[in-house]
Structures are given as structure tokens and as C-alpha cells.
PDB file of C-alpha atoms and ligand atoms in Angstrom:
ATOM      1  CA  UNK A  12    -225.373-168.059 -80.544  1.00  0.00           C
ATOM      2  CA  UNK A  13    -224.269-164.746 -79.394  1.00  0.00           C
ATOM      3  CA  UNK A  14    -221.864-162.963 -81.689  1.00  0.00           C
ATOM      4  CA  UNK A  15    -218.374-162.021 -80.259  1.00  0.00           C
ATOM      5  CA  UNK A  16    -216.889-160.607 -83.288  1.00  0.00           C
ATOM      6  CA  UNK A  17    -216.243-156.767 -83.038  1.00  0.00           C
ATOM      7  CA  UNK A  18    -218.843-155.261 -86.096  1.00  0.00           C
ATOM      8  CA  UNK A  19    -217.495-152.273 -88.383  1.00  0.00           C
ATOM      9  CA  UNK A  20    -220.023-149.868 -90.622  1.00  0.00           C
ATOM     10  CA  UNK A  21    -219.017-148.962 -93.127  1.00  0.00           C
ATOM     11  CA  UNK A  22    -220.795-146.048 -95.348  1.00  0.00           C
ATOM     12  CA  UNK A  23    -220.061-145.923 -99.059  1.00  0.00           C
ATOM     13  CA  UNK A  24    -218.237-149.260 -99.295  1.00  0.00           C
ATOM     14  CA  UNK A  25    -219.040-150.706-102.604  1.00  0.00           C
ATOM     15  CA  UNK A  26    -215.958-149.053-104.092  1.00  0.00           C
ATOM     16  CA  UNK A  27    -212.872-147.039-103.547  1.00  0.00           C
ATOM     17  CA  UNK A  28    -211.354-146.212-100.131  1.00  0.00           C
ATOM     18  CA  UNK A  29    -214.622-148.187 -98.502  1.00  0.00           C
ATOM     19  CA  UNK A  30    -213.809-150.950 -99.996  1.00  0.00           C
ATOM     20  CA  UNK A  31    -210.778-151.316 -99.301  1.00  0.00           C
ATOM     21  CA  UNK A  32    -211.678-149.888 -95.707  1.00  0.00           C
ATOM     22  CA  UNK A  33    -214.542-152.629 -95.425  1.00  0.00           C
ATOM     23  CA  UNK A  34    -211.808-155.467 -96.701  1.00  0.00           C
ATOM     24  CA  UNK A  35    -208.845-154.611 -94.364  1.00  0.00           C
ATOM     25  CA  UNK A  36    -211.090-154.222 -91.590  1.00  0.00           C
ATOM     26  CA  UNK A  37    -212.317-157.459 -92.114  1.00  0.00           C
ATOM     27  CA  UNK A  38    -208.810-158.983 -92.467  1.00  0.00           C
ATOM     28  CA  UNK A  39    -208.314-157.910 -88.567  1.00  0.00           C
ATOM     29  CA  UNK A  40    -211.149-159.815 -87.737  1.00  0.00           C
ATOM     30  CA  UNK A  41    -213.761-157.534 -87.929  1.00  0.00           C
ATOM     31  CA  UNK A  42    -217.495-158.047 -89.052  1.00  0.00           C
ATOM     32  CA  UNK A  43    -218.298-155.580 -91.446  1.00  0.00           C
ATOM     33  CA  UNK A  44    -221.859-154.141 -92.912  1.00  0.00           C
ATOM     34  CA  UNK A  45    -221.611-151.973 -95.616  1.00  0.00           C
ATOM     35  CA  UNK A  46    -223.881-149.462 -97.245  1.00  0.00           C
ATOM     36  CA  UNK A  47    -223.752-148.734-101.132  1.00  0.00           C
ATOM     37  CA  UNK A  48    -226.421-145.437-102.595  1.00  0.00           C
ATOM     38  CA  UNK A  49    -226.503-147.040-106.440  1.00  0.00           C
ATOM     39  CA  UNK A  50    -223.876-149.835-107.295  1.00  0.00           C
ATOM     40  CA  UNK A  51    -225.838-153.136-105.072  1.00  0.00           C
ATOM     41  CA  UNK A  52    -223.973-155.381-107.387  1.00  0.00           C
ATOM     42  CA  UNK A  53    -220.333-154.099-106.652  1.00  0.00           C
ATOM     43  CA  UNK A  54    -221.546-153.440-102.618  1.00  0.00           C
ATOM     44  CA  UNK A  55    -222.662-157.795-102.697  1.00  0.00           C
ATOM     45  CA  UNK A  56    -218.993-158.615-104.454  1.00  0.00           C
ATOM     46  CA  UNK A  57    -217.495-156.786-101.583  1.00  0.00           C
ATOM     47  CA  UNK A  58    -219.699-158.864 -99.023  1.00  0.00           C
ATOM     48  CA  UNK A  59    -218.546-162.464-100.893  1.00  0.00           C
ATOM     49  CA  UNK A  60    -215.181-161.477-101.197  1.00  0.00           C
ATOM     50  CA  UNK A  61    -215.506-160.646 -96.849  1.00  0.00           C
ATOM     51  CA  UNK A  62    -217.538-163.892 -96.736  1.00  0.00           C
ATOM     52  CA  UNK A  63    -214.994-165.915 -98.391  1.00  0.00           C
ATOM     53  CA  UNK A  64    -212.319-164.945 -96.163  1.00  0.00           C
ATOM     54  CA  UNK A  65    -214.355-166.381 -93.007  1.00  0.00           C
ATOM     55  CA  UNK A  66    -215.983-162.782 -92.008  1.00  0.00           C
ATOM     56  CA  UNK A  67    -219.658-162.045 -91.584  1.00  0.00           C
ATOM     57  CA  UNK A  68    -220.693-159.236 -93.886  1.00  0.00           C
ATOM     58  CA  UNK A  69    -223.836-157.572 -95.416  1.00  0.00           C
ATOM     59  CA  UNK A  70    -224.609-154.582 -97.645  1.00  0.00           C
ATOM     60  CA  UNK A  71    -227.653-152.316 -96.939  1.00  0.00           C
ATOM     61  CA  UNK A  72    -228.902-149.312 -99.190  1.00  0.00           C
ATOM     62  CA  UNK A  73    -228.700-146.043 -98.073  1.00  0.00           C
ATOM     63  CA  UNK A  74    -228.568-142.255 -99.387  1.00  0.00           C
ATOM     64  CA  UNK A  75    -226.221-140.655 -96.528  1.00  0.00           C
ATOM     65  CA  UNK A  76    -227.858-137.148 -98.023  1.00  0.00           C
ATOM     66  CA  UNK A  77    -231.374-138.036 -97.426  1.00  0.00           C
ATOM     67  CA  UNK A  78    -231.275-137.446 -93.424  1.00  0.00           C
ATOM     68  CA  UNK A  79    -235.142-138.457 -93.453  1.00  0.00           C
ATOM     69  CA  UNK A  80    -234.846-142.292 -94.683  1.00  0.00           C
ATOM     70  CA  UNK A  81    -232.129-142.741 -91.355  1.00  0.00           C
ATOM     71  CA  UNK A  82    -234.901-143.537 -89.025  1.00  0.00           C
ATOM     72  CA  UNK A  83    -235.701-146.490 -91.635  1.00  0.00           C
ATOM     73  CA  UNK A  84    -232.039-147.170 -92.327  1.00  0.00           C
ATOM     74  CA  UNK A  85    -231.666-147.711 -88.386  1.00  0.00           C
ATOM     75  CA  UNK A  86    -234.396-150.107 -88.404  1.00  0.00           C
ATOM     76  CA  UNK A  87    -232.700-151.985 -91.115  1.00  0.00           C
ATOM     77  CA  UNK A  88    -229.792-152.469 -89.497  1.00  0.00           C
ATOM     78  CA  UNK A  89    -231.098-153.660 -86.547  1.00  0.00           C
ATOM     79  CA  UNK A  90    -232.926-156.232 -88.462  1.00  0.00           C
ATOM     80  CA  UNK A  91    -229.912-157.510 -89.953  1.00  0.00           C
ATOM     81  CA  UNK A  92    -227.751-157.182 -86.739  1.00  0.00           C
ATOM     82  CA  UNK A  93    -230.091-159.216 -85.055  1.00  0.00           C
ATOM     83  CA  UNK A  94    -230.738-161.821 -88.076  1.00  0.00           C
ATOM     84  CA  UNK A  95    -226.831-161.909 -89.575  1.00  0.00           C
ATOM     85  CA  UNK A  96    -224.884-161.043 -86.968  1.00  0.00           C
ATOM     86  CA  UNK A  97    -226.378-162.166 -83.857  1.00  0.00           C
ATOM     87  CA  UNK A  98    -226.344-158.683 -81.507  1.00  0.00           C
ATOM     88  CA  UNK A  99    -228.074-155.850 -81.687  1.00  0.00           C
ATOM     89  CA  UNK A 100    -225.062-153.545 -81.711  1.00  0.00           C
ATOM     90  CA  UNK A 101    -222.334-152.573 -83.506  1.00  0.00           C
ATOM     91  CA  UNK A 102    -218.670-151.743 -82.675  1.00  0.00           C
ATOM     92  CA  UNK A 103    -217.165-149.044 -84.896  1.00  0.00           C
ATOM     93  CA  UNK A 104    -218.469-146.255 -87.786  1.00  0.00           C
ATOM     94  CA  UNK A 105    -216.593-145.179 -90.670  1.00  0.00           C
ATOM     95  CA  UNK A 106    -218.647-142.429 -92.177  1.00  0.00           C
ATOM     96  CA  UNK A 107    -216.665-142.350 -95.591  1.00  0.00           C
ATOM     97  CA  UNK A 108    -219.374-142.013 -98.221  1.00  0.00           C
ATOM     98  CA  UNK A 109    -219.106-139.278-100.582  1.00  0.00           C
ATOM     99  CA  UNK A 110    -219.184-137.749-103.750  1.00  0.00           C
ATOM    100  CA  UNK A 111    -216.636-134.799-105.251  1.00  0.00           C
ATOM    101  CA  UNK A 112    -217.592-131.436-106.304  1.00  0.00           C
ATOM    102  CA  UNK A 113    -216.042-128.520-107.898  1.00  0.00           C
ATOM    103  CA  UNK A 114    -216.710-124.594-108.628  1.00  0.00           C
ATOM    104  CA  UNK A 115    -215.194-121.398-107.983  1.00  0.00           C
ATOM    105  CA  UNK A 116    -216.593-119.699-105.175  1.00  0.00           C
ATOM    106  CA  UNK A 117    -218.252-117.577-107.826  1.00  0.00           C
ATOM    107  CA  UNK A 118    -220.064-120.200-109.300  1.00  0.00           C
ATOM    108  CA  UNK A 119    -221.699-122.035-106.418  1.00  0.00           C
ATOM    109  CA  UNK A 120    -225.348-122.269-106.401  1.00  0.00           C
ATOM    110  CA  UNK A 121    -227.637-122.786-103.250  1.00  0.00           C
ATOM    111  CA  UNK A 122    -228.464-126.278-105.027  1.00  0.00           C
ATOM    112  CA  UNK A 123    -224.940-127.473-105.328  1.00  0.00           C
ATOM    113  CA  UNK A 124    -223.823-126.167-101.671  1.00  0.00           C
ATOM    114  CA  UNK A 125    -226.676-128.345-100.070  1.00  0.00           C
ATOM    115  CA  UNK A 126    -225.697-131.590-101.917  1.00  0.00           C
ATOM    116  CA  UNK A 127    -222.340-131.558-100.265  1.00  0.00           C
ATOM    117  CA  UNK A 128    -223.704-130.462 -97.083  1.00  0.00           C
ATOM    118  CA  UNK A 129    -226.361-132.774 -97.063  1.00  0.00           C
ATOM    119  CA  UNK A 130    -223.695-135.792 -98.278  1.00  0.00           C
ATOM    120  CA  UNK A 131    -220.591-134.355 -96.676  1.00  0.00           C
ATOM    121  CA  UNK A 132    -221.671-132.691 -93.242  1.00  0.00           C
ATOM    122  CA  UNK A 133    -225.686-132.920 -91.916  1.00  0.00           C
ATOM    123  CA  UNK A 134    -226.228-136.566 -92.882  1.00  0.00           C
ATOM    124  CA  UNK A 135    -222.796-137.594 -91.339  1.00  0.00           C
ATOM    125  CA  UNK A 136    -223.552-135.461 -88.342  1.00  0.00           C
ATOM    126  CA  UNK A 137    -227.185-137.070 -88.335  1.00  0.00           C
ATOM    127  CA  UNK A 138    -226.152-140.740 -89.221  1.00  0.00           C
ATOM    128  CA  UNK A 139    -224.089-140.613 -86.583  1.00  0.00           C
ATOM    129  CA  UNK A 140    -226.187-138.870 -84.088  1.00  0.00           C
ATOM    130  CA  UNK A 141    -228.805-141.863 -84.664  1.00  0.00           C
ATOM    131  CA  UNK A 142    -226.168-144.959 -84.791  1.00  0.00           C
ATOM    132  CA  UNK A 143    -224.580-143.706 -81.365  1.00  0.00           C
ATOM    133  CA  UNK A 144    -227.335-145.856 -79.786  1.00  0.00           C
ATOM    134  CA  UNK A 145    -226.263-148.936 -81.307  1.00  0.00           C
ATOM    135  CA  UNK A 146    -223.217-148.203 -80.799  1.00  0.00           C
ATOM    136  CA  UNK A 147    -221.361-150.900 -77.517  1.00  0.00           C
ATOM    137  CA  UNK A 148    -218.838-148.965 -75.657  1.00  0.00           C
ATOM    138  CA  UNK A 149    -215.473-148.809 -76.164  1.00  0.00           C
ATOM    139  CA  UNK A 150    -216.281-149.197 -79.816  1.00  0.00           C
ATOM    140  CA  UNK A 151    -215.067-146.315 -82.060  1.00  0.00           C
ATOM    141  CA  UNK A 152    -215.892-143.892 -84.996  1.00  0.00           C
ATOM    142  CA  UNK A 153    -213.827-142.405 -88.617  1.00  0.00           C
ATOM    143  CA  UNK A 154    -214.815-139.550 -90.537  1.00  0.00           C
ATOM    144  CA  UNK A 155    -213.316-139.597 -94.030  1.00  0.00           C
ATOM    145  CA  UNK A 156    -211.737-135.825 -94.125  1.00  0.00           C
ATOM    146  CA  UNK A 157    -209.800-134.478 -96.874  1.00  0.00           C
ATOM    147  CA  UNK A 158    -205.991-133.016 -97.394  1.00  0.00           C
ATOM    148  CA  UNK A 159    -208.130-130.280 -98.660  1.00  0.00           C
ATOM    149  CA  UNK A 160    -208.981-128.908 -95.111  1.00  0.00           C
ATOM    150  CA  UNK A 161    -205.228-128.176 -94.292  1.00  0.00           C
ATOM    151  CA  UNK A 162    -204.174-126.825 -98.156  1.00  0.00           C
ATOM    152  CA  UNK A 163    -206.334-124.483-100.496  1.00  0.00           C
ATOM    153  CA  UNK A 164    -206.962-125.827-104.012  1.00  0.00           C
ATOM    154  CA  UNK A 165    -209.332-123.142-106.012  1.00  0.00           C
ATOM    155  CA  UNK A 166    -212.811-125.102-106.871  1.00  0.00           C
ATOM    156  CA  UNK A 167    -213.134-126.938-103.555  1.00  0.00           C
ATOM    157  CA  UNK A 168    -214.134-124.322-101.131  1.00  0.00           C
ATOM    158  CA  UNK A 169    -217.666-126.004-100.713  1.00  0.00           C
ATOM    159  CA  UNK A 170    -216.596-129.586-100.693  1.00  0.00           C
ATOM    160  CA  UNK A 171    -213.266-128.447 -98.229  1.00  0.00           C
ATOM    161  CA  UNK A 172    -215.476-126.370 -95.888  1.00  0.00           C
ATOM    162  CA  UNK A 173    -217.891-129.486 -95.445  1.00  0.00           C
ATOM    163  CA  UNK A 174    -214.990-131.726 -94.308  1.00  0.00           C
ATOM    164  CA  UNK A 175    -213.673-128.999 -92.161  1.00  0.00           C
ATOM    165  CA  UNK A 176    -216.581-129.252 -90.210  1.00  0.00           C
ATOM    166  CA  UNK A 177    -216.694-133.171 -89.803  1.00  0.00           C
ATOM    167  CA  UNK A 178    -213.131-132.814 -88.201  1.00  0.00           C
ATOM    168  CA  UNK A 179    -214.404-130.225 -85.819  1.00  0.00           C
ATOM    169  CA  UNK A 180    -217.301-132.952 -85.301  1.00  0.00           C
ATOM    170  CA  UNK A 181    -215.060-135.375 -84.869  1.00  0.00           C
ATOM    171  CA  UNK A 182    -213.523-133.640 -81.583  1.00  0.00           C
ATOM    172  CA  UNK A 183    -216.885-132.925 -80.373  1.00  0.00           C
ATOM    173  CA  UNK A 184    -217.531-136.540 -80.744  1.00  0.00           C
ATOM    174  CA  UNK A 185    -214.078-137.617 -79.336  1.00  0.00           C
ATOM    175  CA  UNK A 186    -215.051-135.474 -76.060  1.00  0.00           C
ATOM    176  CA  UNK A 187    -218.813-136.164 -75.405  1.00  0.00           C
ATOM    177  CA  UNK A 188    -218.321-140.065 -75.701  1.00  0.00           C
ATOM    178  CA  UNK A 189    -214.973-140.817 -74.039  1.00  0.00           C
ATOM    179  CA  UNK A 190    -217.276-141.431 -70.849  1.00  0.00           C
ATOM    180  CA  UNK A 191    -218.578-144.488 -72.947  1.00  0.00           C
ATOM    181  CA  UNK A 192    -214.838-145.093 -74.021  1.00  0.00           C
ATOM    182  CA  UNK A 193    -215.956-144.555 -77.690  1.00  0.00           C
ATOM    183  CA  UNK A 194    -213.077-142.887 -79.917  1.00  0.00           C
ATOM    184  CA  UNK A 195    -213.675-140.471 -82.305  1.00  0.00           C
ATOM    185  CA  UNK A 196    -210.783-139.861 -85.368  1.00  0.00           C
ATOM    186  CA  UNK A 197    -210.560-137.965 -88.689  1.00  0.00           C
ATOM    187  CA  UNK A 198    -208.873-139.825 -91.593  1.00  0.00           C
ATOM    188  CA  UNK A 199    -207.679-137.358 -93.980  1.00  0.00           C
ATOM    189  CA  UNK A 200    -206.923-138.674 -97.826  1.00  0.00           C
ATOM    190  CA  UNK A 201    -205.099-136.820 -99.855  1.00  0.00           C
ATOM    191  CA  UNK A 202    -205.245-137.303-103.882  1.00  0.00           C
ATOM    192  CA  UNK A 203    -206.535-140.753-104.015  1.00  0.00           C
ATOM    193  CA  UNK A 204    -206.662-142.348-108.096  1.00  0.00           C
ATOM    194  CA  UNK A 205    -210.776-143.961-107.175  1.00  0.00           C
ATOM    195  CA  UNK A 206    -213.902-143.186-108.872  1.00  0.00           C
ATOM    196  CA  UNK A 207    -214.261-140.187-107.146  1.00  0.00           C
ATOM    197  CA  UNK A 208    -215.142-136.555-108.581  1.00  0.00           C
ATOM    198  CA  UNK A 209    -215.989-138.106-112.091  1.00  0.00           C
ATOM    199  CA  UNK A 210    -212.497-140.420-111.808  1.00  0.00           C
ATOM    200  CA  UNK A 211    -210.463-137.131-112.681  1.00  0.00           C
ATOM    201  CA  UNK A 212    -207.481-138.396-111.087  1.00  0.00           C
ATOM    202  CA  UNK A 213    -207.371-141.253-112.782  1.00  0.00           C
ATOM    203  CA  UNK A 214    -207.963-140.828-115.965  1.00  0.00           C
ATOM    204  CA  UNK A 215    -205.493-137.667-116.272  1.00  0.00           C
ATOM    205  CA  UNK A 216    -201.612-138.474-116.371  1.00  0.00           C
ATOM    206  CA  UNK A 217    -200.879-134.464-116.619  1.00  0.00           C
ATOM    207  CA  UNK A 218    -203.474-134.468-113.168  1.00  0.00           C
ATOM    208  CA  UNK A 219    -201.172-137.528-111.843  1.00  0.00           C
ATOM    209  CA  UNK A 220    -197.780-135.973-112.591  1.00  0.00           C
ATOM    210  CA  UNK A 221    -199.010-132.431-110.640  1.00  0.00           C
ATOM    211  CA  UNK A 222    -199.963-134.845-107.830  1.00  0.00           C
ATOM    212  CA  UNK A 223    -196.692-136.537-107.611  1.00  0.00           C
ATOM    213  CA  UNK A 224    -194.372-133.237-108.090  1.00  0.00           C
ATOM    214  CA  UNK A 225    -195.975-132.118-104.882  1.00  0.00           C
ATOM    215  CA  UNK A 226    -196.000-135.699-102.616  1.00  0.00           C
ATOM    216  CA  UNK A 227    -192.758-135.980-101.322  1.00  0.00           C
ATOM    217  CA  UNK A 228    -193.021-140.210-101.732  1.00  0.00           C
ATOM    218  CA  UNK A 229    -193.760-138.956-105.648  1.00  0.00           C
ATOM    219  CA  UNK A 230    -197.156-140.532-106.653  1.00  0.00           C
ATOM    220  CA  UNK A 231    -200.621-140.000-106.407  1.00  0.00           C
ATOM    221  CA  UNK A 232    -202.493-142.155-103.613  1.00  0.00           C
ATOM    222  CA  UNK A 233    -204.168-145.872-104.315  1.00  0.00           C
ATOM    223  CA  UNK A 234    -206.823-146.966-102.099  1.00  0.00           C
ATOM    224  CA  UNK A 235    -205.010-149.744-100.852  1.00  0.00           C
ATOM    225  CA  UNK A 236    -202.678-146.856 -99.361  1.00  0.00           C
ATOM    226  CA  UNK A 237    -205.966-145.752 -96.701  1.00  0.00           C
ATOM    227  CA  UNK A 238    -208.171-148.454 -95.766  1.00  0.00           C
ATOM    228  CA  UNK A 239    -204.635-150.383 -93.898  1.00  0.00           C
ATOM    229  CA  UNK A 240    -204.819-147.151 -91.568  1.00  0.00           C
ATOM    230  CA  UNK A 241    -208.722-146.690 -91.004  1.00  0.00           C
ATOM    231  CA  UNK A 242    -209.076-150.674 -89.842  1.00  0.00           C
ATOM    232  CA  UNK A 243    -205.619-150.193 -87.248  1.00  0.00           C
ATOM    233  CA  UNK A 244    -207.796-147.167 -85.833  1.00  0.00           C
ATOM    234  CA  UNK A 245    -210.511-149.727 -84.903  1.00  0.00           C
ATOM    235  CA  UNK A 246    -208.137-151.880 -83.259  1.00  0.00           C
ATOM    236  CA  UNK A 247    -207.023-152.175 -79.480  1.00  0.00           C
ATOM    237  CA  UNK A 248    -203.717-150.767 -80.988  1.00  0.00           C
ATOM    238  CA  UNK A 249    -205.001-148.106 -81.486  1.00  0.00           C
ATOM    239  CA  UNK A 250    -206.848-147.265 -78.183  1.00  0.00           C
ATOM    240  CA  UNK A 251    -205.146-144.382 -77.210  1.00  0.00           C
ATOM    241  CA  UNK A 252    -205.364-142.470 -80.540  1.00  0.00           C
ATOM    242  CA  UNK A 253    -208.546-140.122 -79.807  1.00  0.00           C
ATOM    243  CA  UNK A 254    -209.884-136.914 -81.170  1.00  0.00           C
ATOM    244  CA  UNK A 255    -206.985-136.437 -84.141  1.00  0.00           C
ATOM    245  CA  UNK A 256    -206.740-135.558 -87.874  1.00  0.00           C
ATOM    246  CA  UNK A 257    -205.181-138.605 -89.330  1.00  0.00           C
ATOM    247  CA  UNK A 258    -203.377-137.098 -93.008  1.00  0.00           C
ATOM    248  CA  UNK A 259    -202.832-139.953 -95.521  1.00  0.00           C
ATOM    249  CA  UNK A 260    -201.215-138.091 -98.421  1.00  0.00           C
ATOM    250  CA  UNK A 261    -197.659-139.491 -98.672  1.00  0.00           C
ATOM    251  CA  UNK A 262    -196.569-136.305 -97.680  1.00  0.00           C
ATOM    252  CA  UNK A 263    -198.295-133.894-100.119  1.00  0.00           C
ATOM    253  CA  UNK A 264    -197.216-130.398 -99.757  1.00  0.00           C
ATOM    254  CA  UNK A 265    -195.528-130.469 -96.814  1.00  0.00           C
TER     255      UNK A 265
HETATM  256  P1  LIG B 344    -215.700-143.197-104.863  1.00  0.00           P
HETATM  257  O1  LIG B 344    -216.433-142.317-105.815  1.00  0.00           O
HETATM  258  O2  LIG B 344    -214.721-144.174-105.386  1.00  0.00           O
HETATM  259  O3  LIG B 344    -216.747-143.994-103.948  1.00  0.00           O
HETATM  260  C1  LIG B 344    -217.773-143.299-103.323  1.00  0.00           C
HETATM  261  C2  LIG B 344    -218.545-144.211-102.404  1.00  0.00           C
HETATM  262  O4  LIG B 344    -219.512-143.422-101.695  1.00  0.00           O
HETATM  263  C3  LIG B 344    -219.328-145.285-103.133  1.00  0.00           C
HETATM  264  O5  LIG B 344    -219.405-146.420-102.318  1.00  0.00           O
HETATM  265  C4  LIG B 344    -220.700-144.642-103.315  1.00  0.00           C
HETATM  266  O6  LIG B 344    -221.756-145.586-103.394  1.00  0.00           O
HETATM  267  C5  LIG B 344    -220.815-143.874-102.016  1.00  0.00           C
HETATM  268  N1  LIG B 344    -221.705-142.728-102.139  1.00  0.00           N
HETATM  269  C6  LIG B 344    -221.598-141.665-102.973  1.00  0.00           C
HETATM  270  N2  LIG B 344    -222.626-140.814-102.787  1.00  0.00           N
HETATM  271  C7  LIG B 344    -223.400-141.363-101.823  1.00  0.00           C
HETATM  272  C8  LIG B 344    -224.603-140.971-101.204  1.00  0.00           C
HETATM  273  N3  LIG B 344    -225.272-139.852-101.544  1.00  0.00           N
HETATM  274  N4  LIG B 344    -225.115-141.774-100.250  1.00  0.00           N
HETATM  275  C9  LIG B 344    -224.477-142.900 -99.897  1.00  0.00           C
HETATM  276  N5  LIG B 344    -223.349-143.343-100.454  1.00  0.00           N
HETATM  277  C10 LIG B 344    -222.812-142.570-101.406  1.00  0.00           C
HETATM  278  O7  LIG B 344    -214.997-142.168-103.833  1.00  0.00           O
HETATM  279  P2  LIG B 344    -213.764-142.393-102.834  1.00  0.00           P
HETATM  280  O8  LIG B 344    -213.739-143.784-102.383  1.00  0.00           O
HETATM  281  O9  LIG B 344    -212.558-141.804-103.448  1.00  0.00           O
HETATM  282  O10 LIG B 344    -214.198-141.407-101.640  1.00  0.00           O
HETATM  283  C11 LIG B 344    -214.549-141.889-100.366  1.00  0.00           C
HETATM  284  C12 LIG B 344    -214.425-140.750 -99.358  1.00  0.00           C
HETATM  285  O11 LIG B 344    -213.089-140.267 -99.350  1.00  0.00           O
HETATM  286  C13 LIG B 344    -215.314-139.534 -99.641  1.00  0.00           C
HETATM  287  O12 LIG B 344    -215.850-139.048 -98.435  1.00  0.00           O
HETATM  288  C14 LIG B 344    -214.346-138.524-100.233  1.00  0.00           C
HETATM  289  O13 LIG B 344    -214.791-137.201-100.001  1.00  0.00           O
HETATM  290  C15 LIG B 344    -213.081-138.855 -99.471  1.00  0.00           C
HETATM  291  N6  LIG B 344    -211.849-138.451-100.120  1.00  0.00           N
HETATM  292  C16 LIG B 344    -211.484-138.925-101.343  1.00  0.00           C
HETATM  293  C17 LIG B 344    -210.301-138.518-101.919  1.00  0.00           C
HETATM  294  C18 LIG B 344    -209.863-138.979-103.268  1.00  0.00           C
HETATM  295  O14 LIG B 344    -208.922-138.376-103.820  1.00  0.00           O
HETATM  296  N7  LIG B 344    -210.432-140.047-103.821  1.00  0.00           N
HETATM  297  C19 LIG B 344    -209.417-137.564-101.238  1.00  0.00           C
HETATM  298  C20 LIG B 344    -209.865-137.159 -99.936  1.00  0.00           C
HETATM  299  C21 LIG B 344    -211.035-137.588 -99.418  1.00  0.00           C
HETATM  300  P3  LIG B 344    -222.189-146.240-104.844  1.00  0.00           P
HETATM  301  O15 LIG B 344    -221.017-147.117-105.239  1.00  0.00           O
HETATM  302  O16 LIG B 344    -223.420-147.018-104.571  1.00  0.00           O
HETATM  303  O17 LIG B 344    -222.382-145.099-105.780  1.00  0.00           O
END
């Protein structure tokens, strides 16, 4: 039977803000396939948990740095499309996987530059480039941003830079597929308590209390406080929102 359910893919959604992306999407009635790089078992308890609530799901490996396995990763997903979900397409992208990273200017090596680019900026640009095929019309995409494009923090120039250039991306891909009535939107998190850069945020109350002096609703972020507004941008709600910079901060440094 052919599948009528709008289909989400989701990158990086075995934990933090994919998860929760992957589980409120799926709450609107959205399919969702997810991709995990390391952690299958935490990637399959996001799939039952979908499952459970009445919601096709699957998880599929992938290393969003390695822009060479992506002709394989395609493959893969067409397999499961057409054995899971019934279709050979999907509806919407959220390119959110990603790791942190953190050195003065001064300290950068060649090395460290090309894992974020490679994670944060040419395998987005690329996994995107290669899903646009699969994509139906009037489906749409996210790119996970950061608060860090629009304020200065010393350490994150690399990391900052990369996501810089996904937003300008994300207009380019706003404008070249509004003919196919695809939308294109940056999400942009600002300090979010998840695994991320080594859990730092966390784990550090003196890291949490900086974070909250400078959020005008006075706490760090929760994942729970981002995924709500990446699954209403794949939503007919949201049809008109195309080509913007989406800040979820709680007001941080305004
Ligand atoms: P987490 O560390 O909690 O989760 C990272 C996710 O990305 C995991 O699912 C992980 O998979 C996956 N991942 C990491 N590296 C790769 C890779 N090379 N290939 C494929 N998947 C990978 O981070 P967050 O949830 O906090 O971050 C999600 C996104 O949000 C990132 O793009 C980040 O830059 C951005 N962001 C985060 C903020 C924050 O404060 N947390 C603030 C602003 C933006 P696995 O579980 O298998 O390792």
C-alpha cells in the first residue's frame, strides 16, 4: 500500500536536539528516518519510542563528514523507503548532525578546520545536494545553525564560520528550489545543556549561570526547547516561512 504519511530525515538523531527533533516531528504525524555516526543502540530506542506512538521510523548509519560513503548512504535509504515506508521519496531534511569544537584562532590546525568543515559545511552542502532527488515537492529542508553566527564567543571562530556558511546555503537553497515549492530554513540554537562539545554545558553550573545572566528568560536551553520549533517548520503552518534564520536562544544577548 502506498504510503501517505509526510517522511522527515533526520541527521544526528540518536540524541540531543535530533532526538527530540525526530520525536516532535513524529508527534505531528510525521514519518521519521534517522541517522546516528556511533550510538545504534540509543538511534533504535529513538525508533521504538516513534514506533510506539503509531509512527513509522528507522535509523540508518552514516558519517555526515565522510562525503564519499553518501552515494551508498542514498542507496540505503532508498532501500528502506521502498521496504519500510512504502515510497521512494521523502518529504523534509533536517541536517542537524554535529559535533563541537574549540581553539583560539591561534591554535587551529589544518586537521581540526577540516573536521568541522567536513561535519559542519561540505557534507551538509553534499548530503543535501544528493537527497534533493528524493526529495517530493513542496517538501522542505532545516539546517541546524548556531547563536554563534550572530554573537562572537573567542574559541569558536572555526565551528561559527562553518554554520555561517550553512545559513548562506540555506538561502541559496530557499531560492533555487521554490520552483519545486521546497522551503529552505536555518534553525539557530543557542546554549543548549546536550552532549554536545564534550557535555560542557552541562556538567558546569559556573558555565550554566554565565548562560543564564545573559538569556533574558534566565536559563540555559533544554532540547525539548528546539525540536517543538524545527517539526512546526515542516508543517503546512509553516508554509510561508522560507529562506530565514530561525534563533532559539530564549533571548540570549539581545
Ligand atoms: P549532541 O552531541 O547531543 O548530538 C550530536 C548528534 O550528532 C548525535 O546524534 C551524533 O550521533 C551526531 N553526530 C556527531 N558527529 C557526527 C558525524 N560525524 N556524522 C554523523 N552524525 C554525527 O549535540 P547536539 O544535539 O547539541 O547538537 C546538534 C546540532 O545542534 C549540531 O549541529 C550543533 O552544532 C548544533 N548546536 C548545538 C548547540 C548546543 O548548545 N548544544 C547550540 C547551537 C547549535 P551519535 O549519537 O551516533 O554519536
Amino acid at each position: 500500500m502506498e504510503n501517505t504519511a509526510k517522511i522527515a530525515l533526520v541527521t544526528g538523531g540518536s540524541r540531543g536536539l535530533g532526538k527530540d527533533m525526530a520525536l516532535r516531528l513524529a508527534e505531528k504525524g510525521i514519518d521519521v528516518i534517522l541517522t546516528y555516526n556511533s550510538k545504534a543502540e540509543e538511534a533504535q530506542q529513538v525508533v521504538s519510542q516513534i514506533q510506539q506512538g503509531g509512527r513509522k521510523a528507522a535509523a540508518l548509519q552514516l558519517n555526515t563528514g565522510e562525503v564519499k560513503s553518501f552515494g551508498a548512504f542514498s542507496d540505503q535509504l532508498k532501500d528502506v523507503l521502498n521496504g519500510t515506508f512504502g515510497t521512494g521519496h521523502i518529504d523534509f531534511l533536517v541536517n542537524n548532525a554535529g559535533i563541537g569544537g574549540y581553539k583560539l584562532i591561534s591554535e587551529v590546525t589544518e586537521d581540526f578546520f577540516d573536521e568541522l568543515l567536513n561535519i559542519h559545511f561540505k557534507g551538509v552542502y553534499f548530503l543535501t545536494q544528493g537527497l534533493i532527488p528524493l526529495m517530493n515537492d513542496g517538501g522542505g529542508i532545516v539546517n541546524i545553525s548556531s547563536g554563534l553566527t550572530r554573537v562572537s564567543f573567542p574559541r569558536s571562530s572555526a565551528y561559527a564560520a562553518m554554520k555561517g556558511a550553512i545559513e548562506v546555503f540555506t538561502r541559496y537553497l530557499a531560492k533555487e528550489l521554490g520552483p519545486r515549492g521546497i522551503r529552505a530554513n536555518t534553525v539557530a540554537p543557542g546554549a543548549i545543556m546536550t552532549d554536545f562539545g564534550g557535555a560542557h554545558l552541562r556538567s558546569s553550573e559556573e558555565s550554566q549561570k554565565q548562560v543564564s545572566a545573559v538569556t533574558a528568560l534566565g536559563r540555559p536551553g533544554v532540547a525539548e526547547d528546539v525540536g517543538g520549533v524545527v517539526a512546526f517548520l515542516c508543517t503546512e503552518e509553516a508554509g510561508w516561512v522560507n529562506g530565514q534564520r530561525i534563533e532559539v536562544s530564549g533571548g540570549m544577548m539581545l
